[in-house]
Every structure is written in C-alpha cells, then in structure tokens.
Coordinates of C-alpha atoms in Angstrom, one line a residue:
Chain Q
M1 CA -0.4 0.3 0.2
T2 CA 1.8 3.5 -0.9
R3 CA 2.1 6.2 1.2
L4 CA -1.2 7.9 -0.2
N5 CA -3.4 5.1 -0.9
R6 CA -2.7 4.5 3.1
R7 CA -3.5 8.0 3.9
L8 CA -6.8 8.1 2.0
F9 CA -7.7 4.3 3.3
L10 CA -7.2 5.9 7.2
A11 CA -9.2 9.0 6.8
G12 CA -11.9 6.8 5.4
T13 CA -11.6 4.4 8.3
A14 CA -11.1 7.9 10.7
A15 CA -14.7 9.1 9.4
A16 CA -16.4 5.8 9.6
S17 CA -14.7 6.0 13.5
V18 CA -16.4 9.0 14.3
M19 CA -20.5 8.2 13.0
P20 CA -22.8 7.4 15.5
I21 CA -24.3 10.0 13.7
L22 CA -22.6 8.3 9.9
P23 CA -23.8 5.0 9.8
A24 CA -22.2 2.2 8.1
G25 CA -22.8 2.5 4.5
A26 CA -22.9 6.3 4.9
Q27 CA -20.5 6.6 1.8
T28 CA -23.1 4.7 -0.3
A29 CA -23.5 5.7 -4.0
G30 CA -19.8 6.8 -4.1
M31 CA -21.2 10.1 -2.1
V32 CA -20.4 11.1 1.4
T33 CA -23.9 11.2 3.3
R34 CA -25.3 12.4 7.0
T35 CA -27.6 10.6 8.8
V36 CA -29.3 12.9 11.6
S37 CA -29.0 10.9 14.7
G38 CA -32.9 11.8 16.3
S39 CA -34.9 11.3 13.3
G40 CA -32.5 8.6 11.1
A41 CA -32.8 11.1 8.0
T42 CA -29.7 10.5 5.5
L43 CA -28.9 13.7 3.2
P44 CA -26.2 14.8 0.5
A45 CA -23.3 15.9 2.3
V46 CA -23.2 18.4 0.3
G47 CA -25.9 21.3 0.4
L48 CA -26.1 24.9 -1.5
G49 CA -26.7 28.4 0.3
S50 CA -28.7 31.1 -1.0
W51 CA -26.6 34.2 0.8
I52 CA -26.6 36.7 -1.5
T53 CA -26.7 34.6 -4.6
F54 CA -30.3 33.6 -4.7
N55 CA -31.6 37.6 -3.0
V56 CA -32.6 38.1 -7.4
G57 CA -36.4 40.0 -6.0
N58 CA -39.2 39.8 -9.2
D59 CA -36.5 39.8 -11.8
P60 CA -37.7 36.2 -14.2
V61 CA -34.4 36.5 -16.0
L62 CA -32.5 36.4 -12.7
L63 CA -34.8 33.9 -11.2
D64 CA -35.0 31.8 -13.9
E65 CA -31.0 31.1 -13.4
C66 CA -31.4 31.2 -9.9
A67 CA -33.6 28.1 -10.6
A68 CA -31.3 26.4 -13.7
V69 CA -28.4 26.3 -10.1
M70 CA -31.4 24.2 -8.4
E71 CA -31.5 21.9 -11.6
A72 CA -28.4 21.2 -11.4
F73 CA -28.0 21.0 -7.5
F74 CA -30.9 18.2 -8.0
Q75 CA -29.5 16.2 -10.6
A76 CA -26.7 16.0 -9.5
G77 CA -27.8 14.4 -6.3
G78 CA -28.1 17.2 -3.7
R79 CA -31.1 18.0 -0.9
V80 CA -30.1 20.4 1.5
I81 CA -31.1 24.4 0.7
D82 CA -30.3 26.6 2.9
S83 CA -31.7 30.0 3.9
S84 CA -33.2 32.5 6.0
P85 CA -36.1 35.4 6.3
M86 CA -32.4 37.8 6.6
Y87 CA -31.7 36.7 2.6
G88 CA -33.8 39.4 1.1
S89 CA -35.7 37.3 -1.9
S90 CA -33.8 34.4 -1.4
Q91 CA -36.6 32.4 0.2
G92 CA -39.1 33.6 -2.5
T93 CA -36.6 32.3 -4.7
I94 CA -36.3 28.7 -3.6
G95 CA -40.1 28.7 -3.7
Y96 CA -40.3 29.8 -8.0
G97 CA -37.4 27.2 -8.6
L98 CA -38.9 24.5 -6.5
E99 CA -42.3 24.9 -8.1
K100 CA -40.6 25.3 -11.2
L101 CA -38.9 21.9 -11.4
G102 CA -41.7 20.4 -9.3
R103 CA -39.7 19.3 -6.6
S104 CA -41.0 18.6 -3.4
D105 CA -38.1 16.2 -2.5
V106 CA -36.0 19.2 -1.1
F107 CA -34.5 19.3 2.5
S108 CA -35.6 22.6 3.4
A109 CA -33.4 24.5 6.0
D110 CA -34.6 28.0 6.9
K111 CA -34.1 29.8 10.0
V112 CA -36.2 32.4 12.3
W113 CA -34.9 35.4 12.7
T114 CA -36.3 38.5 13.8
P115 CA -35.6 40.1 18.1
L116 CA -39.3 39.5 19.0
G117 CA -39.9 36.3 20.2
A118 CA -44.0 36.6 19.8
E119 CA -43.1 37.3 15.9
G120 CA -41.3 33.7 15.6
R121 CA -44.6 31.7 14.7
E122 CA -45.8 34.1 12.5
Q123 CA -42.2 34.2 10.9
V124 CA -42.1 30.6 10.1
A125 CA -45.4 30.0 8.4
E126 CA -44.7 33.6 5.7
S127 CA -41.3 31.7 5.2
R128 CA -42.7 28.7 4.9
S129 CA -45.4 30.1 2.4
L130 CA -42.9 31.8 0.1
W131 CA -40.7 28.5 0.0
G132 CA -43.9 26.5 -1.1
V133 CA -43.1 23.6 1.9
P134 CA -46.1 22.3 3.7
N135 CA -43.4 22.1 6.7
F136 CA -39.5 22.8 6.7
S137 CA -37.4 20.0 7.5
L138 CA -35.0 22.1 9.5
L139 CA -35.4 25.6 11.5
Q140 CA -32.8 27.3 12.8
V141 CA -32.4 30.7 15.5
H142 CA -30.7 32.8 13.0
N143 CA -26.9 34.2 14.4
L144 CA -28.5 33.2 18.0
V145 CA -31.4 36.3 17.7
S146 CA -33.7 35.8 20.3
W147 CA -32.9 31.7 20.6
E148 CA -34.4 32.2 24.2
D149 CA -37.8 32.2 22.9
H150 CA -37.5 30.6 19.7
L151 CA -36.0 27.5 20.8
P152 CA -38.8 26.8 22.6
M153 CA -40.9 27.3 20.2
L154 CA -39.3 25.7 17.0
F155 CA -38.8 22.3 20.3
Q156 CA -42.9 22.7 20.3
M157 CA -43.1 23.1 16.7
K158 CA -40.7 19.9 16.6
E159 CA -43.2 18.1 19.1
E160 CA -46.5 18.9 17.5
G161 CA -45.2 17.3 13.6
A162 CA -44.9 20.6 12.5
L163 CA -41.5 20.8 12.0
S164 CA -38.6 18.0 11.3
H165 CA -35.4 19.1 12.9
V166 CA -33.7 22.2 15.3
G167 CA -30.7 23.7 14.5
I168 CA -29.3 27.3 15.3
T169 CA -26.6 28.8 13.8
T170 CA -24.0 31.9 13.7
S171 CA -20.5 32.1 11.1
H172 CA -17.6 34.3 11.0
G173 CA -16.8 32.8 14.2
R174 CA -18.9 34.8 16.3
R175 CA -20.1 33.5 19.7
H176 CA -19.1 30.5 19.7
E177 CA -18.9 30.4 24.1
D178 CA -22.7 31.2 24.3
F179 CA -23.0 28.4 20.7
A180 CA -20.7 25.7 22.6
R181 CA -23.3 26.6 25.7
I182 CA -26.2 26.0 24.1
M183 CA -25.3 22.6 22.0
E184 CA -24.3 21.5 25.4
R185 CA -27.9 22.4 27.1
H186 CA -30.5 21.4 24.3
P187 CA -30.7 18.2 21.8
L188 CA -30.3 20.2 18.3
D189 CA -30.1 18.3 15.7
F190 CA -28.0 20.8 13.7
V191 CA -25.8 23.6 14.4
Q192 CA -24.8 26.0 11.4
F193 CA -21.2 28.1 12.0
T194 CA -18.2 28.7 9.5
Y195 CA -15.7 26.7 8.6
N196 CA -13.0 26.5 5.6
P197 CA -9.1 26.2 6.0
V198 CA -8.7 29.9 6.6
D199 CA -11.3 29.8 9.2
R200 CA -10.9 27.1 11.4
E201 CA -11.9 28.3 14.9
A202 CA -14.6 26.0 14.6
E203 CA -12.2 22.7 15.7
S204 CA -11.0 24.1 19.0
R205 CA -14.9 23.8 20.3
L206 CA -17.6 23.1 18.3
L207 CA -16.6 20.3 16.1
P208 CA -15.5 18.2 18.3
L209 CA -19.1 19.2 20.5
A210 CA -21.1 18.8 16.9
A211 CA -19.2 15.1 17.1
E212 CA -19.7 14.3 20.7
R213 CA -23.3 15.5 21.1
G214 CA -24.8 13.5 17.6
M215 CA -25.3 17.2 15.7
V216 CA -24.7 17.7 12.1
A217 CA -22.8 20.7 11.3
V218 CA -24.0 22.9 8.7
I219 CA -21.3 24.7 7.5
N220 CA -21.5 28.4 5.9
R221 CA -19.0 30.4 4.7
P222 CA -17.4 27.3 2.9
F223 CA -15.6 30.1 0.6
Q224 CA -15.5 32.8 2.7
Q225 CA -18.6 34.8 0.6
G226 CA -16.0 33.3 -2.4
Q227 CA -13.4 35.4 -1.7
L228 CA -11.0 32.3 -1.2
T229 CA -12.0 30.9 -4.3
R230 CA -11.7 34.3 -5.6
R231 CA -8.0 34.4 -4.5
L232 CA -7.1 31.2 -5.6
E233 CA -8.4 31.2 -8.9
G234 CA -6.0 31.1 -11.4
E235 CA -3.5 29.0 -9.6
P236 CA -2.5 25.8 -10.0
L237 CA -4.0 23.1 -8.1
P238 CA -1.2 20.8 -5.7
G239 CA -0.4 17.5 -7.0
F240 CA -2.2 15.7 -3.9
A241 CA -5.8 17.3 -5.5
A242 CA -5.5 14.5 -8.3
E243 CA -4.9 11.8 -5.9
L244 CA -8.5 13.1 -4.2
E245 CA -10.4 13.3 -7.4
A246 CA -10.5 17.2 -6.8
E247 CA -10.8 19.0 -10.1
T248 CA -11.1 22.7 -8.1
W249 CA -9.8 24.5 -5.6
A250 CA -13.5 24.4 -4.5
Q251 CA -13.5 21.0 -4.5
L252 CA -10.6 20.7 -2.4
I253 CA -12.1 23.0 0.6
L254 CA -15.2 21.0 0.2
K255 CA -13.2 17.5 0.5
F256 CA -10.8 19.3 3.1
I257 CA -14.4 20.1 5.4
L258 CA -16.0 17.0 4.8
S259 CA -13.0 14.7 5.9
H260 CA -13.3 16.5 8.9
P261 CA -14.1 14.0 11.4
A262 CA -17.5 15.7 13.2
A263 CA -20.2 14.9 10.4
T264 CA -20.0 18.2 8.6
L265 CA -22.5 19.1 5.8
P266 CA -21.1 22.4 4.3
I267 CA -23.6 24.4 2.1
P268 CA -22.0 26.6 -0.6
A269 CA -23.4 29.4 -2.4
T270 CA -23.3 29.6 -6.3
T271 CA -25.2 31.7 -9.5
I272 CA -23.6 28.9 -11.4
P273 CA -25.1 25.9 -12.4
E274 CA -22.3 24.1 -13.2
H275 CA -20.7 24.9 -9.8
A276 CA -23.5 23.6 -7.9
A277 CA -23.1 19.8 -9.3
E278 CA -18.7 20.4 -9.3
N279 CA -19.5 21.2 -5.3
I280 CA -21.8 18.1 -5.2
A281 CA -18.6 16.1 -6.5
A282 CA -16.7 16.7 -3.7
A283 CA -18.6 14.9 -1.7
S284 CA -17.4 11.7 -3.9
G285 CA -14.2 10.4 -3.9
P286 CA -11.4 9.9 -2.0
M287 CA -11.4 12.0 1.4
P288 CA -8.0 13.9 2.7
D289 CA -6.5 12.1 5.9
D290 CA -5.3 14.5 9.2
A291 CA -2.1 14.7 7.2
M292 CA -3.3 15.7 4.3
R293 CA -6.2 18.0 5.3
E294 CA -3.2 20.0 7.3
E295 CA -1.3 20.0 3.6
I296 CA -4.7 21.8 1.9
A297 CA -4.7 24.1 4.5
A298 CA -0.8 25.4 4.2
A299 CA -1.5 25.2 0.6
I300 CA -4.1 27.9 0.6
A301 CA -2.0 29.9 3.3
N302 CA 1.2 30.1 1.1
I303 CA -0.9 31.7 -1.8
Chain F
M1 CA -20.6 44.7 21.9
E2 CA -17.7 42.4 21.0
T3 CA -19.9 41.1 18.1
W4 CA -20.2 43.9 16.3
T5 CA -16.9 45.1 15.6
T6 CA -16.0 42.3 13.3
Y7 CA -18.5 43.1 10.8
R8 CA -17.9 45.0 7.7
L9 CA -19.3 47.3 5.7
Q10 CA -20.0 44.4 3.1
D11 CA -22.3 42.2 5.7
F12 CA -24.8 44.4 5.5
L13 CA -25.3 44.5 1.7
L14 CA -27.4 41.2 1.3
F15 CA -26.9 41.3 -3.0
S16 CA -24.9 41.0 -5.8
E17 CA -22.9 43.5 -8.2
R18 CA -24.6 41.5 -11.1
V19 CA -28.5 42.0 -9.5
Y20 CA -28.1 45.3 -8.3
R21 CA -27.0 46.0 -12.2
R22 CA -29.5 44.5 -13.4
L23 CA -32.2 46.6 -11.4
F24 CA -30.8 49.1 -14.0
E25 CA -31.3 47.0 -16.9
A26 CA -34.8 46.2 -16.4
Q27 CA -36.1 49.4 -15.4
N28 CA -34.7 50.4 -18.4
E29 CA -36.1 47.9 -20.8
A30 CA -39.4 48.1 -18.7
W31 CA -39.3 52.4 -20.0
W32 CA -37.1 52.5 -22.9
P33 CA -36.9 55.5 -24.4
L34 CA -38.7 57.3 -21.8
P35 CA -35.5 57.7 -19.9
I36 CA -34.3 59.4 -23.1
I37 CA -36.7 62.2 -23.5
M38 CA -37.1 62.9 -19.4
T39 CA -32.7 63.7 -19.6
I40 CA -33.6 65.6 -22.7
I41 CA -36.4 67.2 -20.4
G42 CA -34.8 67.6 -17.3
L43 CA -31.9 69.3 -19.9
A44 CA -34.5 71.6 -20.6
I45 CA -35.2 72.5 -16.9
L46 CA -31.0 73.1 -16.5
A47 CA -31.8 75.1 -18.9
V48 CA -35.1 77.2 -17.7
W49 CA -32.4 77.3 -14.0
L50 CA -29.0 78.4 -15.8
I51 CA -31.0 81.1 -17.5
R52 CA -31.4 84.6 -16.7
S53 CA -34.5 85.3 -15.2
S54 CA -38.1 86.7 -17.3
K55 CA -41.9 86.7 -16.2
T56 CA -41.9 83.7 -18.9
I57 CA -38.9 81.6 -17.4
D58 CA -40.4 82.4 -13.7
T59 CA -43.6 80.0 -15.1
A60 CA -41.3 77.7 -16.3
R61 CA -39.2 77.8 -13.1
Q62 CA -43.0 76.9 -11.7
M63 CA -43.7 73.6 -13.1
S64 CA -40.2 72.8 -13.6
W65 CA -41.2 72.3 -9.8
G66 CA -43.5 70.3 -10.1
L67 CA -42.4 67.9 -12.8
M68 CA -38.8 67.0 -10.3
I69 CA -42.1 66.7 -7.7
A70 CA -43.9 63.9 -10.1
T71 CA -40.2 62.4 -10.9
I72 CA -39.1 61.9 -7.0
V73 CA -42.9 59.8 -7.3
F74 CA -42.2 58.0 -10.2
V75 CA -38.7 56.5 -9.3
A76 CA -40.1 55.8 -6.2
V77 CA -42.7 53.4 -6.8
T78 CA -41.7 52.4 -10.1
F79 CA -38.1 52.1 -9.1
L80 CA -37.3 51.6 -5.2
R81 CA -40.6 49.7 -4.0
S82 CA -41.0 47.4 -7.1
R83 CA -37.8 46.8 -8.2
Y84 CA -34.6 47.4 -5.3
A85 CA -37.6 46.9 -1.7
P86 CA -37.4 43.0 -3.1
I87 CA -33.9 43.2 -2.3
S88 CA -33.3 45.5 0.4
P89 CA -34.6 46.8 3.3
I90 CA -32.9 50.0 2.7
A91 CA -35.1 50.3 -0.1
S92 CA -38.1 50.5 1.5
V93 CA -37.1 52.9 3.9
G94 CA -36.1 55.2 1.1
Y95 CA -39.3 55.1 -1.1
W96 CA -41.0 56.9 1.9
A97 CA -38.3 58.8 2.4
F98 CA -38.4 59.5 -1.5
L99 CA -42.1 60.1 -1.0
G100 CA -42.1 62.6 1.8
E101 CA -39.2 64.2 -0.1
A102 CA -41.9 65.1 -2.4
V103 CA -44.5 66.4 0.0
L104 CA -41.7 68.5 1.5
L105 CA -40.5 70.0 -1.9
A106 CA -44.9 70.3 -3.0
F107 CA -44.5 72.5 0.3
V108 CA -42.1 74.8 -0.5
G109 CA -42.4 75.2 -4.4
A110 CA -45.7 76.4 -3.1
T111 CA -44.5 78.4 -1.0
A112 CA -40.6 79.9 -2.2
E113 CA -40.7 83.5 -3.2
P114 CA -38.1 83.7 -6.6
V115 CA -34.8 84.7 -5.8
N116 CA -33.2 87.3 -7.7
H117 CA -29.6 88.0 -8.2
R118 CA -28.7 84.5 -7.7
S119 CA -24.8 83.5 -7.0
R120 CA -22.4 82.7 -9.5
A121 CA -21.0 80.2 -8.1
R122 CA -24.0 78.3 -6.4
L123 CA -25.2 78.3 -10.1
M124 CA -22.5 76.9 -11.2
V125 CA -22.3 73.9 -8.2
G126 CA -25.4 73.6 -9.0
G127 CA -25.1 73.5 -12.5
S128 CA -22.6 70.5 -12.4
L129 CA -24.2 68.7 -10.1
A130 CA -27.3 68.7 -12.3
A131 CA -24.7 68.1 -16.0
I132 CA -23.7 64.9 -13.7
G133 CA -27.3 63.7 -12.6
L134 CA -28.4 64.3 -15.9
L135 CA -24.7 63.5 -18.3
A136 CA -22.6 61.9 -16.8
Y137 CA -24.3 58.9 -15.4
P138 CA -25.7 57.5 -19.0
A139 CA -22.4 58.4 -20.4
I140 CA -20.7 56.3 -17.4
G141 CA -22.9 53.3 -17.8
Y142 CA -23.1 53.6 -21.1
S143 CA -19.5 53.5 -21.9
R144 CA -19.5 50.5 -19.1
S145 CA -22.1 48.1 -20.4
R146 CA -21.9 49.4 -23.9
A147 CA -25.2 49.6 -23.4
L148 CA -28.2 52.5 -23.5
T149 CA -30.0 50.4 -21.2
G150 CA -27.5 49.2 -19.0
A151 CA -26.9 52.9 -17.3
E152 CA -28.2 54.6 -14.4
W153 CA -30.6 57.4 -15.8
F154 CA -32.1 60.7 -14.7
A155 CA -36.2 59.6 -13.1
F156 CA -35.4 56.2 -13.5
A157 CA -33.0 55.8 -11.3
P158 CA -32.4 57.2 -8.0
D159 CA -28.7 58.0 -7.7
P160 CA -29.2 60.4 -11.3
T161 CA -32.5 61.5 -9.8
M162 CA -30.7 62.3 -6.4
V163 CA -27.9 64.4 -7.9
A164 CA -29.8 66.4 -10.4
L165 CA -32.1 67.7 -7.6
L166 CA -29.4 68.8 -5.3
G167 CA -28.4 70.7 -8.3
L168 CA -31.8 71.6 -8.8
F169 CA -32.2 73.2 -4.8
L170 CA -28.8 74.9 -5.5
M171 CA -29.4 76.9 -9.0
A172 CA -32.8 77.7 -7.0
G173 CA -31.8 79.5 -4.8
A174 CA -33.4 78.5 -1.7
C175 CA -32.7 80.4 1.6
R176 CA -30.1 78.1 3.1
L177 CA -32.6 76.4 5.7
R178 CA -34.6 75.6 3.2
L179 CA -32.2 73.8 1.0
A180 CA -30.8 72.4 4.0
I181 CA -33.7 70.9 5.3
L182 CA -34.5 69.7 1.2
M183 CA -31.1 68.6 1.1
I184 CA -31.2 65.8 3.6
V185 CA -33.0 63.1 1.5
P186 CA -31.3 63.5 -1.4
I187 CA -28.1 63.2 0.9
V188 CA -28.7 60.2 3.1
W189 CA -29.7 58.5 -0.3
L190 CA -26.4 59.0 -2.3
I191 CA -24.3 58.7 1.1
F192 CA -26.3 54.7 1.4
S193 CA -25.8 54.2 -2.6
A194 CA -22.1 55.5 -2.4
L195 CA -21.5 53.1 0.0
T196 CA -23.1 50.5 -1.8
L197 CA -21.0 51.2 -4.1
R198 CA -17.7 50.6 -2.1
V199 CA -18.3 46.9 -1.5
F200 CA -18.6 46.6 -5.1
G201 CA -15.4 48.7 -5.1
D202 CA -17.2 50.4 -8.1
P203 CA -14.8 54.2 -8.4
V204 CA -18.5 55.6 -9.0
S205 CA -18.8 55.6 -5.6
W206 CA -16.1 58.8 -5.3
L207 CA -18.3 60.5 -7.9
L208 CA -21.3 60.6 -5.3
F209 CA -18.9 61.5 -2.8
G210 CA -18.0 64.3 -4.5
A211 CA -21.8 64.9 -5.9
I212 CA -21.8 65.2 -1.6
A213 CA -19.1 67.0 -1.0
L214 CA -20.2 69.9 -3.7
A215 CA -23.6 70.0 -2.6
V216 CA -22.8 71.0 1.2
L217 CA -20.3 73.7 -0.8
G218 CA -23.0 75.1 -2.5
C219 CA -25.5 75.2 0.3
L220 CA -22.5 77.3 2.1
L221 CA -21.9 79.4 -0.3
P222 CA -24.0 82.9 0.0
A223 CA -27.5 82.2 -2.3
Q224 CA -27.1 85.7 -4.2
R225 CA -24.6 88.0 -5.1

C-alpha cells in the first residue's frame, strides 16, 4: 500500500469511526452522506446556500438563472437548501425554483430571525409560504437572535409534528462561547457555523462538541463568500489534489471540510449551475486524512 | 458589543453587484425610450434655471418643481418599491423617504419666493451637479455596459435623479435653512448608494461622495450676489 493510499484509507476509517451519526454505508453510491441521529434522515453531505446569490428580487431572468442552479444541484444528487428571512428575496426564489422544477424532495433548511419572540411563529408561516413547502425539514435560530424565545418555540413545533429538525446558527466565528453553551444544554439536531481551511476556529470547540453530541454541523461560508476561491483562481492545484479526485480549489476546500471527523455539511452558494454540480461531486471520491488536510490548509495559506 | 466590531460594510449588503446592475437594465427595458426623453426634459429644466429670469422663465421654473416632484414619486414607485425593495430593506425605507421629499418639495415649491440676483458660484455648482446627474451618469453606464439600457438615467434611477435634484436646489437659490432641509433625503440616500458602490469596489462611489461634498459646499455659498 503506498503512503498516499494508506493515508486515504485511514481517512475513510477515521470518518467511519466517528459516525454514531454516520452509520455504516454512509458513503454508499460513492457520495458522503450525513444521517441525523434523532430522525434517521440521511442527506447528501453537500448542500446549497442562498445568501446573496438567490436574493434576486422579482427579475424573471435572474429567477430562472437561480432555478437552473437548483436544477443542476438536484440532478447532481443534492437535497439540502438553506435560507433565511434575512436573505432578502432568497426564500421566494427557492419557492419559485421548487415550483418550476416540480421538486418536493428538498430538505428545506430555513431560519427564524426576529428579535421579537412573539413574532417567531408568524415569521415561520411566512417563510413556509414563500418556499411553498407544507413544513420545514429544519429550522434554525439565526445568529442566536432571541434564541431564548425561539428555541422553545421550535422544539414545540417539532413535538407537534410541524417541524422535523431544530438547530442554531452563527457565522464569521462570532459568539462561539454562547453557541457551545447552547449546544451543551439543548438537544439540537443541527448546528451551523463557519468553517474552511482558513477559518478554523470551530475546530477547537464547536466541531468536537457537534461530534460528541451527535449533531450535524452545517458549514456556512466554506469559500468565505467567494473571496477564498477568487484568491485561488488561476493558481495551480497542489499535486495531491488529483489523488483526491479534486479538479478545482473549491472541491479541495469542500473535501477539507467534509473530511473533518465531525458530521460536516457545507452549504456553498453559487449562481453558476456547473458549480452547483461540481460542489456536490466533491462529496464523492477519496477524502484526505488529517495530514493531508493540513497540507491543504498550508497550500492555501501559502498563496 | 465585541461582536459588532467583527462586522464589515459588506456584511450588511444582501445582494450582488450583478443583481444590482440588473435592476437598472430591467427598469430601462420596461420604460424605454422614456429615459432619453426625460433626460432631454431634464436638460431643458437645467437651462430654465441657468438663464436670466423673466416672467415666462419664472413660470417655467414653477412648472419644473412640479415635474421634479413627479419624477421623485415616479422613481420611488417604479424603482425603489417595485424593483429595489424586494432585495434591500433600506430601499423600502428609501421609498418612503422619497415620497416624504416629494411632499416637502411640494410645500417648499408652493411657498418659495423667487430669488433675484442669484450667486454665480451657486449656479455653477448647481449646474455641475445637474449635469452629472443628467449626462455623466448615463455616459458612465454606457461606457461600461455598451448599452444605453445598462445605464442609470435621470428620472428612472434614484442616484442620478437625486444628484440632479441637489443641483436644482442650489440653482433655485433657496435660503440656506430651506435648502438644508430639502437636501437631507438626497444626501442620506446618496451616502447609502456610495457605500453600496464602495462594497462593489466601484469608483463611481467617489463621484457620489464628490457630489455630496459639492452640494454641501454649494449650500454654504451665499444664495445671492
């Protein structure tokens, strides 16, 4: 067994070993999946974000472009789409795309984002109407805004059968201490925060805690809102990228995220259908082990 | 509080530059060729305020206030509310602010006394601002997109309309207090727009900051010779 093959093999073993939430067969059909411990729902490990990219208003040309991105995403095997009432018209854009494509098998991940606890349910109802879905698969408290009010409301909705999963979100490395405390005290299904080869703060506390508590870690800003991939544009990929079957920097970054021992689920946003398919493809093929992950981070840091 | 220090300007912008540019394309396509016709009318208004006062010209000036009020309302309804507000909550606020400005202008226009012996410096500053809004904006847009419908036009896009309006205020030679009150909405709007363009790395933001500075300078100049 060559050094590389052994490393890739070890990476696979490591991933399986931390999978109370990633049961045997989690990488069936060649694609890494995540299984939610509470519900048993199994999801492709790469989702689709909608921050900025899907806020296109009522422009029919741009709405169709977004629907094309969703179509490519679904065709490539994607299911998780994430949005928020904070994202302008993104929810309506997703609703438009779902209706146009006739898709009802989306894993709808949205958020509650209002400082007024009493408005939470009303906002959820409005979001549901914009998406055009009967119920959300996942609702998260956006950036911990009024989480003391919203979290009990979401758990109640789950108990009532009006919601499948509950989570919380943050981004840019903000409020990690508060975030960790909530993770420790509440039975969340999902947690969402920023993680990529450059922003690695989550490695110290949130990712290990997510693994320990059996929570799926939705990863926002995998490309730093495109800044990271723009910086790497035109730079040659490191030699080991081919061995990981990564054809682009974006895929290499996603493999870095996906190969963390926690159940990570990155949600890159894009306006280009080909990129949506390319992102999903990153969840297939060999994954890097710890040493190679460090090499990926070092290669990016050196550019 | 510590968290707020981690926010940057771009964290508050919810849309991409591509979507922002499409707003103007879609607006122009919907109303074409009216943007060109309104620019010609705008230039006529500019001429009316630049030339020497007479009875006919004074009547034309009174009419131009009415046209400017209609223009502000038109931009508010067809652009800010219908196109921009769905992607930006600040545009929703802008919509109401523009309507407020129209009401204010209607009141001021009805009560303003004609100013004789207007200051040449103010006329020059005001005229320059109006020319930026009426001519420079479409020219810049065209040079970038190579399409007239890709440009921002007076009476159809908020920024050139507000810049031209500031110019008109200065040329009208209203008293400083009245002028300062009228300039609040246009200046606040232009600051918002300039910051938006800064996030996109668009050098036109400096043109807007320059226009704001020019308007403030013009306001400080004496209204009459």
